[in-house]
Coordinates of C-alpha atoms in Angstrom, one line a residue:
Chain B
M1 CA 0.0 0.0 0.0
H2 CA 2.8 2.3 0.9
C3 CA 4.5 1.9 -2.4
E4 CA 1.3 2.3 -4.5
A5 CA 0.7 5.5 -2.6
S6 CA 4.2 6.8 -3.3
A7 CA 3.8 5.8 -6.9
S8 CA 0.6 7.8 -7.3
L9 CA 2.2 10.7 -5.5
I10 CA 4.9 10.9 -8.3
N11 CA 2.1 10.3 -10.8
R12 CA 4.5 11.2 -13.7
M13 CA 6.7 8.7 -15.3
K14 CA 10.3 9.9 -16.0
V15 CA 11.9 8.8 -19.3
I16 CA 15.7 8.7 -19.0
K17 CA 17.9 8.2 -22.1
T18 CA 21.5 8.5 -20.8
I19 CA 23.5 6.3 -18.5
E20 CA 24.8 9.3 -16.5
Q21 CA 21.3 10.5 -15.8
M22 CA 20.0 7.0 -14.8
Q23 CA 23.1 6.5 -12.5
F24 CA 22.6 9.9 -10.9
F25 CA 18.8 9.1 -10.4
S26 CA 19.5 5.8 -8.7
Q27 CA 22.3 7.1 -6.5
H28 CA 20.0 9.8 -5.3
G29 CA 17.2 7.3 -4.7
K30 CA 19.6 5.1 -2.7
K31 CA 20.7 8.0 -0.6
L32 CA 17.1 8.6 0.3
G33 CA 17.0 4.9 1.5
K34 CA 14.7 3.7 -1.4
T35 CA 14.8 0.3 -2.7
I36 CA 15.0 -0.1 -6.5
G37 CA 13.2 -2.7 -8.7
L38 CA 14.4 -3.2 -12.2
V39 CA 12.5 -4.9 -15.0
P40 CA 14.9 -5.3 -18.0
T41 CA 12.9 -5.6 -21.2
M42 CA 13.4 -5.4 -25.0
G43 CA 10.2 -3.4 -25.2
Y44 CA 6.9 -4.2 -27.1
L45 CA 5.5 -4.8 -23.6
H46 CA 3.0 -7.6 -23.1
S47 CA 1.0 -9.0 -20.1
G48 CA 4.2 -11.0 -19.1
H49 CA 6.2 -7.8 -18.8
I50 CA 3.3 -6.1 -17.0
S51 CA 3.1 -8.9 -14.4
L52 CA 6.9 -8.2 -13.7
I53 CA 6.3 -4.4 -13.3
K54 CA 3.4 -4.9 -11.0
R55 CA 5.3 -7.2 -8.8
A56 CA 8.2 -4.7 -8.7
R57 CA 5.7 -2.0 -7.9
K58 CA 4.6 -4.0 -4.8
D59 CA 8.1 -4.9 -3.7
T60 CA 10.2 -1.8 -4.1
G61 CA 10.2 2.0 -3.7
I62 CA 11.3 2.9 -7.2
V63 CA 10.4 0.9 -10.2
V64 CA 12.6 1.2 -13.2
V65 CA 11.8 -0.5 -16.5
S66 CA 14.5 -0.5 -19.2
I67 CA 13.6 -0.9 -22.8
Y68 CA 16.5 -1.8 -25.1
V69 CA 16.7 -4.2 -28.0
N70 CA 20.1 -5.5 -27.3
P71 CA 22.1 -6.2 -30.4
T72 CA 24.7 -8.3 -28.8
Q73 CA 22.2 -11.0 -28.0
F74 CA 21.1 -11.5 -31.7
G75 CA 23.2 -13.7 -33.9
P76 CA 23.8 -12.9 -37.6
G77 CA 20.6 -13.6 -39.6
E78 CA 18.5 -13.3 -36.5
D79 CA 15.6 -11.0 -36.0
Y80 CA 17.3 -7.9 -34.5
K81 CA 16.2 -5.5 -37.2
R82 CA 12.6 -6.7 -37.4
Y83 CA 12.2 -7.2 -33.6
P84 CA 8.9 -5.3 -32.9
R85 CA 9.3 -1.8 -31.4
D86 CA 6.6 0.7 -30.3
L87 CA 7.9 3.1 -27.8
E88 CA 4.7 5.1 -27.5
R89 CA 2.7 2.2 -26.7
D90 CA 5.3 0.9 -24.3
R91 CA 5.2 4.2 -22.5
E92 CA 1.6 4.1 -21.8
L93 CA 1.6 0.5 -20.7
A94 CA 4.6 1.0 -18.4
K95 CA 3.1 4.0 -16.9
A96 CA -0.3 2.3 -16.2
A97 CA 1.6 -0.6 -14.5
G98 CA 3.2 1.7 -12.1
T99 CA 6.6 2.4 -13.6
D100 CA 8.6 5.4 -12.0
V101 CA 11.4 5.5 -14.6
L102 CA 11.5 4.2 -18.2
F103 CA 15.2 3.8 -19.1
V104 CA 15.6 3.9 -22.9
P105 CA 19.1 4.1 -23.9
S106 CA 20.5 4.3 -27.4
N107 CA 23.0 1.8 -28.8
K108 CA 25.6 4.5 -28.7
E109 CA 25.1 4.9 -24.9
I110 CA 25.3 1.2 -24.3
Y111 CA 28.0 0.0 -26.8
P112 CA 30.2 3.1 -27.6
D113 CA 32.8 2.8 -30.4
G114 CA 35.5 0.2 -29.3
Y115 CA 33.2 -1.5 -26.8
S116 CA 34.9 -4.9 -26.0
T117 CA 33.9 -6.3 -22.7
Y118 CA 31.7 -9.4 -22.4
I119 CA 30.6 -11.7 -19.5
M120 CA 30.2 -15.4 -20.2
V121 CA 28.4 -17.9 -17.9
E122 CA 30.1 -21.0 -19.3
E123 CA 28.4 -24.3 -19.7
L124 CA 24.9 -23.2 -19.0
S125 CA 25.1 -20.7 -21.9
E126 CA 26.2 -23.6 -24.2
K127 CA 23.1 -25.7 -23.7
L128 CA 19.4 -25.6 -25.0
C129 CA 19.1 -22.3 -26.9
G130 CA 22.9 -21.8 -26.7
I131 CA 23.4 -24.6 -29.3
S132 CA 21.5 -22.7 -32.1
R133 CA 22.2 -19.3 -30.6
P134 CA 26.0 -19.5 -29.6
I135 CA 26.5 -15.8 -28.7
H136 CA 23.0 -15.1 -27.4
F137 CA 23.5 -15.6 -23.6
R138 CA 26.9 -13.8 -23.7
G139 CA 25.0 -10.7 -24.9
V140 CA 22.2 -11.2 -22.4
T141 CA 24.6 -11.5 -19.4
T142 CA 26.6 -8.5 -20.6
I143 CA 23.7 -6.2 -21.0
V144 CA 22.0 -7.3 -17.8
A145 CA 25.3 -6.7 -15.8
K146 CA 25.6 -3.3 -17.4
L147 CA 22.0 -2.5 -16.3
F148 CA 22.7 -3.6 -12.8
N149 CA 25.7 -1.3 -12.7
I150 CA 23.7 1.5 -14.1
V151 CA 20.4 1.2 -12.3
K152 CA 21.7 -0.4 -9.0
P153 CA 18.6 -2.4 -8.3
T154 CA 17.8 -4.0 -5.0
R155 CA 15.6 -6.6 -6.9
T156 CA 15.3 -7.5 -10.5
Y157 CA 12.4 -9.4 -12.3
F158 CA 12.5 -12.0 -15.1
G159 CA 9.9 -14.3 -16.5
W160 CA 10.2 -18.1 -16.2
K161 CA 9.2 -18.1 -19.9
D162 CA 12.9 -17.6 -20.6
A163 CA 13.9 -20.3 -18.1
Q164 CA 17.4 -20.6 -19.4
Q165 CA 18.0 -16.8 -19.3
L166 CA 16.8 -16.7 -15.7
I167 CA 18.9 -19.6 -14.6
I168 CA 22.0 -18.0 -16.2
I169 CA 21.4 -14.6 -14.7
K170 CA 21.0 -16.1 -11.3
K171 CA 24.2 -18.0 -11.9
M172 CA 26.1 -14.9 -12.9
V173 CA 24.7 -12.9 -9.9
S174 CA 25.9 -15.7 -7.6
D175 CA 29.3 -16.1 -9.3
L176 CA 30.1 -12.4 -9.6
N177 CA 28.8 -11.6 -6.1
I178 CA 26.3 -9.0 -7.5
D179 CA 24.3 -7.6 -4.8
V180 CA 20.8 -8.0 -6.2
K181 CA 17.9 -10.4 -5.7
V182 CA 16.7 -12.0 -8.9
I183 CA 13.0 -12.8 -8.9
G184 CA 11.4 -15.3 -11.5
L185 CA 7.7 -14.9 -12.1
P186 CA 5.5 -17.5 -13.8
T187 CA 5.0 -17.5 -17.5
V188 CA 1.9 -15.6 -18.6
R189 CA -0.2 -17.4 -21.1
E190 CA -2.9 -16.6 -23.7
K191 CA -6.3 -18.3 -23.1
D192 CA -5.3 -21.2 -25.4
G193 CA -2.1 -21.8 -23.4
L194 CA 0.4 -20.1 -25.8
A195 CA 3.2 -18.4 -23.8
V196 CA 2.9 -14.6 -24.2
S197 CA 5.9 -13.3 -26.2
S198 CA 6.8 -10.2 -28.2
R199 CA 7.6 -12.6 -31.1
N200 CA 4.0 -14.0 -31.3
K201 CA 3.4 -10.8 -33.3
Y202 CA 5.4 -12.4 -36.1
L203 CA 2.8 -15.4 -36.5
T204 CA 0.4 -15.5 -39.4
K205 CA -3.1 -16.3 -38.5
K206 CA -2.7 -20.0 -39.5
E207 CA 0.6 -20.2 -37.5
R208 CA -1.0 -18.6 -34.5
E209 CA -3.7 -21.4 -34.6
I210 CA -1.2 -24.2 -34.4
A211 CA 1.3 -22.5 -31.9
P212 CA -0.5 -23.6 -28.7
V213 CA 0.7 -27.2 -29.5
L214 CA 4.0 -26.3 -27.8
Y215 CA 2.1 -25.7 -24.6
Q216 CA -0.1 -28.8 -25.2
A217 CA 3.1 -30.9 -25.6
L218 CA 4.4 -29.7 -22.2
V219 CA 1.0 -30.4 -20.6
Q220 CA 1.1 -33.9 -22.1
V221 CA 4.6 -34.4 -20.6
K222 CA 3.1 -33.6 -17.2
R223 CA 0.1 -35.7 -17.7
M224 CA 2.3 -38.7 -18.5
V225 CA 4.5 -38.0 -15.5
N226 CA 1.5 -37.8 -13.2
S227 CA 0.3 -41.1 -14.6
G228 CA 3.6 -42.7 -13.5
E229 CA 5.7 -42.6 -16.6
S230 CA 9.3 -41.3 -15.8
N231 CA 11.3 -42.4 -18.8
S232 CA 12.5 -39.2 -20.5
A233 CA 13.3 -40.8 -23.8
K234 CA 9.9 -42.4 -24.1
V235 CA 7.9 -39.4 -23.1
L236 CA 9.8 -37.0 -25.2
K237 CA 9.5 -39.1 -28.3
E238 CA 5.8 -39.4 -28.0
V239 CA 5.4 -35.7 -27.4
K240 CA 7.6 -34.7 -30.3
N241 CA 5.3 -36.6 -32.6
L242 CA 2.5 -34.3 -31.3
I243 CA 4.4 -31.2 -32.4
K244 CA 5.7 -32.8 -35.6
A245 CA 2.1 -33.6 -36.6
K246 CA 1.6 -29.8 -37.0
K247 CA 4.4 -29.5 -39.4
I248 CA 6.5 -27.6 -36.8
K249 CA 10.3 -27.9 -36.9
I250 CA 11.5 -28.7 -33.5
D251 CA 14.9 -27.0 -32.5
Y252 CA 15.0 -29.0 -29.2
L253 CA 12.7 -30.7 -26.8
K254 CA 14.5 -31.7 -23.7
A255 CA 14.2 -32.8 -20.2
V256 CA 17.0 -31.3 -18.1
N257 CA 18.1 -30.7 -14.6
L258 CA 16.9 -27.3 -13.4
M259 CA 20.2 -26.3 -12.0
S260 CA 22.7 -27.8 -14.5
L261 CA 20.5 -27.8 -17.6
K262 CA 22.0 -31.3 -18.3
D263 CA 19.8 -34.0 -19.9
V264 CA 18.1 -36.3 -17.4
K265 CA 17.0 -39.8 -18.0
K266 CA 14.3 -39.8 -15.4
L267 CA 11.5 -37.3 -15.1
K268 CA 11.2 -36.2 -11.7
K269 CA 11.0 -33.1 -9.3
K270 CA 13.1 -30.1 -10.6
T271 CA 13.2 -31.5 -14.1
L272 CA 12.7 -28.7 -16.6
I273 CA 10.9 -29.6 -19.9
A274 CA 12.1 -27.1 -22.4
V275 CA 11.1 -26.7 -26.0
A276 CA 12.2 -24.3 -28.9
A277 CA 10.6 -24.7 -32.3
W278 CA 10.2 -22.9 -35.6
I279 CA 6.6 -22.1 -36.6
G280 CA 7.2 -20.9 -40.1
K281 CA 9.9 -18.2 -39.8
T282 CA 9.3 -17.7 -36.1
R283 CA 11.3 -19.4 -33.4
L284 CA 9.2 -19.7 -30.2
I285 CA 10.3 -21.2 -26.8
D286 CA 8.4 -22.5 -23.9
N287 CA 9.0 -24.7 -20.8
M288 CA 7.5 -26.3 -17.8
L289 CA 8.8 -27.4 -14.4
I290 CA 7.9 -30.8 -13.0
K291 CA 7.1 -30.1 -9.4
Chain U
M1 CA 44.3 14.8 8.0
H2 CA 40.6 13.9 8.8
C3 CA 41.2 10.4 7.3
E4 CA 44.4 9.8 9.1
A5 CA 42.7 10.8 12.3
S6 CA 39.7 8.4 11.8
A7 CA 42.3 5.7 10.9
S8 CA 44.1 6.2 14.2
L9 CA 40.7 6.2 16.1
I10 CA 40.0 2.8 14.9
N11 CA 43.6 1.8 15.5
R12 CA 42.9 -1.9 15.1
M13 CA 42.9 -3.4 11.6
K14 CA 39.9 -5.8 11.0
V15 CA 40.6 -9.0 9.2
I16 CA 37.6 -10.4 7.2
K17 CA 37.6 -13.8 5.5
T18 CA 34.1 -14.2 4.1
I19 CA 32.4 -12.5 1.3
E20 CA 29.2 -12.1 3.4
Q21 CA 31.1 -10.3 6.2
M22 CA 32.9 -8.1 3.8
Q23 CA 29.7 -7.1 1.9
F24 CA 28.0 -6.3 5.3
F25 CA 30.8 -4.2 6.4
S26 CA 31.0 -2.2 3.1
Q27 CA 27.2 -1.7 3.1
H28 CA 27.3 -0.4 6.7
G29 CA 30.1 1.9 5.9
K30 CA 28.3 3.3 2.7
K31 CA 25.1 3.8 4.9
L32 CA 27.3 5.9 7.2
G33 CA 28.2 8.0 4.1
K34 CA 31.9 6.9 4.0
T35 CA 33.9 6.4 0.9
I36 CA 35.8 3.2 0.4
G37 CA 39.3 2.7 -1.1
L38 CA 40.1 -0.8 -2.4
V39 CA 43.7 -2.0 -3.0
P40 CA 43.5 -5.4 -4.6
T41 CA 46.7 -7.4 -4.2
M42 CA 48.0 -10.9 -4.3
G43 CA 49.9 -10.3 -0.9
Y44 CA 53.6 -10.5 -0.2
L45 CA 53.3 -6.7 0.1
H46 CA 56.1 -4.5 -1.1
S47 CA 56.8 -0.7 -1.3
G48 CA 54.6 -0.6 -4.5
H49 CA 51.6 -1.9 -2.7
I50 CA 52.3 0.4 0.4
S51 CA 52.3 3.4 -1.9
L52 CA 48.8 2.4 -3.1
I53 CA 47.5 1.8 0.5
K54 CA 48.9 5.2 1.6
R55 CA 47.2 7.0 -1.2
A56 CA 43.9 5.2 -0.5
R57 CA 44.3 6.3 3.2
K58 CA 44.6 9.9 2.0
D59 CA 41.8 9.6 -0.3
T60 CA 39.1 7.6 1.3
G61 CA 37.3 7.1 4.7
I62 CA 37.7 3.2 4.7
V63 CA 40.7 1.5 3.3
V64 CA 40.2 -2.1 2.2
V65 CA 43.2 -4.2 1.1
S66 CA 42.4 -7.6 -0.3
I67 CA 45.1 -10.4 -0.3
Y68 CA 44.2 -13.2 -2.7
V69 CA 46.4 -15.2 -4.9
N70 CA 43.9 -15.7 -7.7
P71 CA 44.3 -19.0 -9.4
T72 CA 42.3 -18.2 -12.5
Q73 CA 44.9 -15.6 -13.7
F74 CA 47.6 -18.3 -13.7
G75 CA 48.0 -20.6 -16.7
P76 CA 49.1 -24.2 -16.5
G77 CA 52.8 -24.5 -15.6
E78 CA 52.9 -20.9 -14.1
D79 CA 53.9 -20.0 -10.7
Y80 CA 50.6 -20.2 -8.9
K81 CA 51.8 -22.7 -6.3
R82 CA 55.2 -21.2 -5.6
Y83 CA 53.8 -17.5 -5.6
P84 CA 55.2 -16.0 -2.4
R85 CA 52.8 -15.9 0.6
D86 CA 53.4 -14.4 4.1
L87 CA 50.2 -13.3 5.7
E88 CA 51.8 -12.5 9.1
R89 CA 54.2 -10.1 7.3
D90 CA 51.4 -8.6 5.1
R91 CA 49.3 -8.0 8.1
E92 CA 51.9 -5.9 9.8
L93 CA 52.8 -4.0 6.6
A94 CA 49.1 -3.3 5.8
K95 CA 48.3 -2.1 9.3
A96 CA 51.3 0.1 9.4
A97 CA 50.3 1.7 6.1
G98 CA 46.8 2.6 7.4
T99 CA 44.6 -0.3 6.3
D100 CA 41.2 -0.6 8.0
V101 CA 40.1 -4.0 6.6
L102 CA 42.2 -6.7 5.4
F103 CA 40.0 -9.0 3.2
V104 CA 41.6 -12.4 2.9
P105 CA 39.1 -14.9 1.3
S106 CA 39.7 -18.5 0.6
N107 CA 39.5 -20.1 -2.8
K108 CA 36.3 -21.8 -1.7
E109 CA 34.8 -18.4 -1.0
I110 CA 35.8 -16.9 -4.3
Y111 CA 35.4 -19.9 -6.6
P112 CA 32.8 -22.3 -5.2
D113 CA 32.2 -25.7 -6.8
G114 CA 30.6 -25.2 -10.3
Y115 CA 31.9 -21.7 -10.6
S116 CA 31.6 -20.7 -14.3
T117 CA 31.3 -16.9 -14.9
Y118 CA 34.1 -15.0 -16.6
I119 CA 34.6 -11.4 -17.8
M120 CA 36.7 -10.9 -20.9
V121 CA 38.0 -7.6 -22.2
E122 CA 38.6 -8.6 -25.8
E123 CA 41.5 -7.4 -27.9
L124 CA 43.4 -5.6 -25.1
S125 CA 43.7 -8.9 -23.3
E126 CA 45.1 -10.6 -26.3
K127 CA 48.1 -8.3 -26.6
L128 CA 51.5 -8.1 -25.0
C129 CA 51.3 -10.4 -21.9
G130 CA 48.1 -11.9 -23.4
I131 CA 50.1 -13.6 -26.1
S132 CA 52.2 -15.8 -23.8
R133 CA 49.5 -15.8 -21.0
P134 CA 46.2 -16.3 -22.9
I135 CA 43.9 -16.7 -19.9
H136 CA 45.7 -14.3 -17.6
F137 CA 43.6 -11.2 -18.1
R138 CA 40.3 -13.1 -18.1
G139 CA 41.2 -14.2 -14.5
V140 CA 42.3 -10.6 -13.6
T141 CA 39.1 -8.9 -14.8
T142 CA 37.0 -11.6 -13.3
I143 CA 38.5 -11.4 -9.8
V144 CA 38.7 -7.6 -9.8
A145 CA 35.0 -7.4 -10.8
K146 CA 34.1 -9.8 -8.0
L147 CA 36.1 -7.7 -5.6
F148 CA 34.2 -4.5 -6.7
N149 CA 30.9 -6.3 -6.2
I150 CA 32.0 -7.5 -2.7
V151 CA 33.8 -4.3 -1.4
K152 CA 31.8 -1.7 -3.2
P153 CA 34.7 0.7 -3.5
T154 CA 34.4 4.4 -4.4
R155 CA 38.0 4.3 -5.7
T156 CA 40.4 1.5 -6.4
Y157 CA 44.2 1.7 -6.7
F158 CA 46.6 -0.1 -9.1
G159 CA 50.3 0.3 -10.0
W160 CA 51.5 1.4 -13.4
K161 CA 54.1 -1.4 -13.2
D162 CA 51.2 -3.7 -14.5
A163 CA 50.3 -1.2 -17.2
Q164 CA 48.4 -3.6 -19.3
Q165 CA 46.4 -4.7 -16.3
L166 CA 45.6 -1.1 -15.4
I167 CA 44.5 -0.3 -18.9
I168 CA 42.3 -3.4 -19.2
I169 CA 40.6 -2.7 -15.8
K170 CA 39.9 0.9 -16.7
K171 CA 38.4 -0.5 -20.0
M172 CA 36.2 -3.0 -18.1
V173 CA 35.1 -0.3 -15.7
S174 CA 34.2 1.9 -18.6
D175 CA 32.4 -0.7 -20.7
L176 CA 30.5 -2.4 -17.9
N177 CA 29.5 1.0 -16.3
I178 CA 31.0 0.0 -13.0
D179 CA 30.7 2.9 -10.6
V180 CA 34.2 3.1 -9.2
K181 CA 37.3 5.5 -9.9
V182 CA 40.3 3.6 -11.0
I183 CA 43.6 5.3 -10.0
G184 CA 46.9 4.3 -11.4
L185 CA 50.1 5.1 -9.4
P186 CA 53.7 5.3 -10.5
T187 CA 55.9 2.2 -10.5
V188 CA 57.9 2.1 -7.4
R189 CA 61.7 1.0 -8.1
E190 CA 64.6 -0.2 -6.2
K191 CA 67.6 2.1 -6.0
D192 CA 69.2 0.5 -9.1
G193 CA 65.9 1.0 -11.0
L194 CA 64.5 -2.5 -10.9
A195 CA 60.7 -2.3 -10.6
V196 CA 59.5 -3.6 -7.2
S197 CA 57.6 -6.8 -7.6
S198 CA 56.8 -9.8 -5.4
R199 CA 58.3 -12.1 -8.0
N200 CA 61.9 -10.3 -7.5
K201 CA 62.1 -12.7 -4.6
Y202 CA 62.6 -15.6 -7.1
L203 CA 65.8 -14.1 -8.4
T204 CA 69.2 -15.6 -7.5
K205 CA 71.9 -13.2 -6.5
K206 CA 73.4 -13.3 -9.9
E207 CA 70.0 -12.8 -11.6
R208 CA 69.2 -10.0 -9.3
E209 CA 72.4 -8.3 -10.5
I210 CA 71.5 -8.3 -14.1
A211 CA 67.7 -7.6 -13.6
P212 CA 68.0 -3.8 -13.8
V213 CA 69.0 -4.0 -17.4
L214 CA 65.1 -4.0 -18.2
Y215 CA 64.8 -0.6 -16.6
Q216 CA 68.0 0.6 -18.2
A217 CA 66.6 -0.5 -21.6
L218 CA 63.5 1.6 -21.0
V219 CA 65.6 4.6 -19.9
Q220 CA 67.7 4.1 -23.1
V221 CA 64.6 4.3 -25.3
K222 CA 63.6 7.5 -23.6
R223 CA 67.1 8.9 -24.1
M224 CA 67.0 8.1 -27.7
V225 CA 63.5 9.6 -28.2
N226 CA 64.7 12.7 -26.3
S227 CA 67.6 13.0 -28.8
G228 CA 65.2 13.1 -31.7
E229 CA 65.0 9.5 -32.8
S230 CA 61.3 8.4 -33.3
N231 CA 61.6 5.2 -35.4
S232 CA 60.3 2.4 -33.2
A233 CA 61.8 -0.5 -35.1
K234 CA 65.2 1.2 -34.9
V235 CA 65.1 2.0 -31.3
L236 CA 63.6 -1.3 -30.2
K237 CA 66.3 -3.2 -32.1
E238 CA 69.1 -1.4 -30.4
V239 CA 67.6 -1.7 -27.0
K240 CA 66.8 -5.4 -27.4
N241 CA 70.6 -5.9 -27.9
L242 CA 71.2 -4.3 -24.6
I243 CA 69.1 -6.9 -22.9
K244 CA 70.2 -9.9 -25.0
A245 CA 73.8 -9.0 -24.0
K246 CA 72.9 -10.1 -20.5
K247 CA 71.6 -13.4 -21.7
I248 CA 68.1 -12.6 -20.8
K249 CA 65.3 -14.1 -22.9
I250 CA 63.0 -11.4 -24.1
D251 CA 59.2 -12.3 -24.2
Y252 CA 58.4 -9.0 -25.9
L253 CA 59.6 -5.5 -26.0
K254 CA 57.2 -3.3 -27.8
A255 CA 56.2 0.3 -28.4
V256 CA 52.4 0.4 -28.3
N257 CA 49.6 3.0 -28.2
L258 CA 48.6 3.7 -24.6
M259 CA 45.0 3.2 -25.2
S260 CA 44.8 0.5 -27.9
L261 CA 48.0 -1.4 -27.0
K262 CA 48.5 -1.7 -30.7
D263 CA 52.1 -1.4 -32.1
V264 CA 53.3 2.1 -33.2
K265 CA 55.8 2.9 -35.8
K266 CA 56.6 6.3 -34.4
L267 CA 57.6 6.9 -30.9
K268 CA 55.7 9.9 -29.5
K269 CA 53.6 11.1 -26.6
K270 CA 51.3 8.4 -25.2
T271 CA 53.5 5.6 -26.5
L272 CA 54.0 2.9 -24.0
I273 CA 57.2 1.0 -24.0
A274 CA 56.6 -2.3 -22.5
V275 CA 58.9 -5.2 -21.8
A276 CA 58.6 -8.7 -20.5
A277 CA 61.5 -11.1 -20.1
W278 CA 62.7 -14.2 -18.6
I279 CA 65.6 -14.0 -16.2
G280 CA 66.4 -17.6 -15.5
K281 CA 63.0 -19.1 -14.4
T282 CA 61.5 -15.8 -13.5
R283 CA 59.3 -13.7 -15.8
L284 CA 59.6 -10.0 -15.1
I285 CA 57.7 -7.1 -16.7
D286 CA 58.4 -3.4 -16.8
N287 CA 57.2 -0.4 -18.8
M288 CA 57.7 3.4 -19.4
L289 CA 55.4 6.0 -20.9
I290 CA 56.7 8.5 -23.3
K291 CA 55.4 11.9 -22.1

């Protein structure tokens, strides 16, 4: 209640474009004893992002949402250029969800000429999505660490939809002794189960109709586990057929240990079922945790 | 004067061994509005380190000296195991120089099982010492970033003796937007010009006698530049002969741009003359800046 009140007191959302101003703002906030919640995004906000912002609003005194389509996490030939952008829309959505500061830096601010420092979380970054996107997580950890240094958050919020990203960021924070609490929030889904994602916008009407099969496949895994089946290979094979029947090209469908992301033979507690697949030209991911 | 007074008020140096305690101490200090100076060392303190500590004492409210022989910056076959260690001696020297906190973490604290996150400053880390020591600077930047996150310094102090290290750390701090001021202090030298280093301890009496030739070579470069010679190749060739005459194996002797560490053809302002050489089994480095 206190935070909601202070948010409505401010009532105007600040838009900050430079690192210097953002750092100054955060330093000032910290000196006043405020906690800072950071929601890093690539914009084109959807209900998944909104759930993160609302939780930050509940938890912390100052809510910072960053919008930055980070070039270093896109490989050559990936969708960096066509990634959806709509700052006006994002501004309204972020404000309505209780954002105090929208941090919208330019590429020049983030990666000035001669930029050359990268953070790698080895092993974890090489699994699952890391196989087809070898530089992706290096870009993610680098930009997130930079945002931590710029915004100085007390807490930061990520969706479980990008489970590997969340696990890698938690590992980086722990390994590098970064003083921030990383909160993972549940995947938000459309009514038919499709995980909400900015990339869903790419789907044609026909593709959109078949896309929920990824979710259905994950549910089917859970159903089989609940009915006593624990053999990974057997379950994954059956479920892959479900997806292939829709003429969807699977990048991977795996059962892995939640901490190590290594393949597991037996489906049990803390097994993550993760899938990535190409629906037409759109690569979507989803996952489910066996509890 | 104020800082000196507060140091003598405390009068007892605190020794902290865990990351948690160090973070707690720094957080508390920051809440009290104190500035923190960090001098990262691998111990076996010498007059070079002492000059850094004394400067930190002048500049900042709390002086933290870390002592940690960082395994990730030593390659296979290098001197990690035999690197000189003497904590009792270091404790006395650090205390006398005005240290408030000696941070002495264990390997288990710094690199727990499964540790896998590394920071790389590309290009700069691959030049000069990076050629014969390919993982060295990755280890340096990783441990230094960890220390920054643990100690939360306002300012941090490094010697110009390790010029490449200083330049790489400044680059990392700038690239990753780390909120710390990096101060480089002049190389401290023995009376005969040899740069003070913990590794000088390895030298036999005979080796110690010839070691100052590295310094003499650098001085000779400067002398030639001052007399109007600016051709790098010519100057370096002549000076290499000076070193080789002592039967010293040169790893490199280069004239490079101070920012990029790239070879330069003309010796001029902001050219760094850097040398690494094997005197018996001991690898020593030194450098000089053309002003």
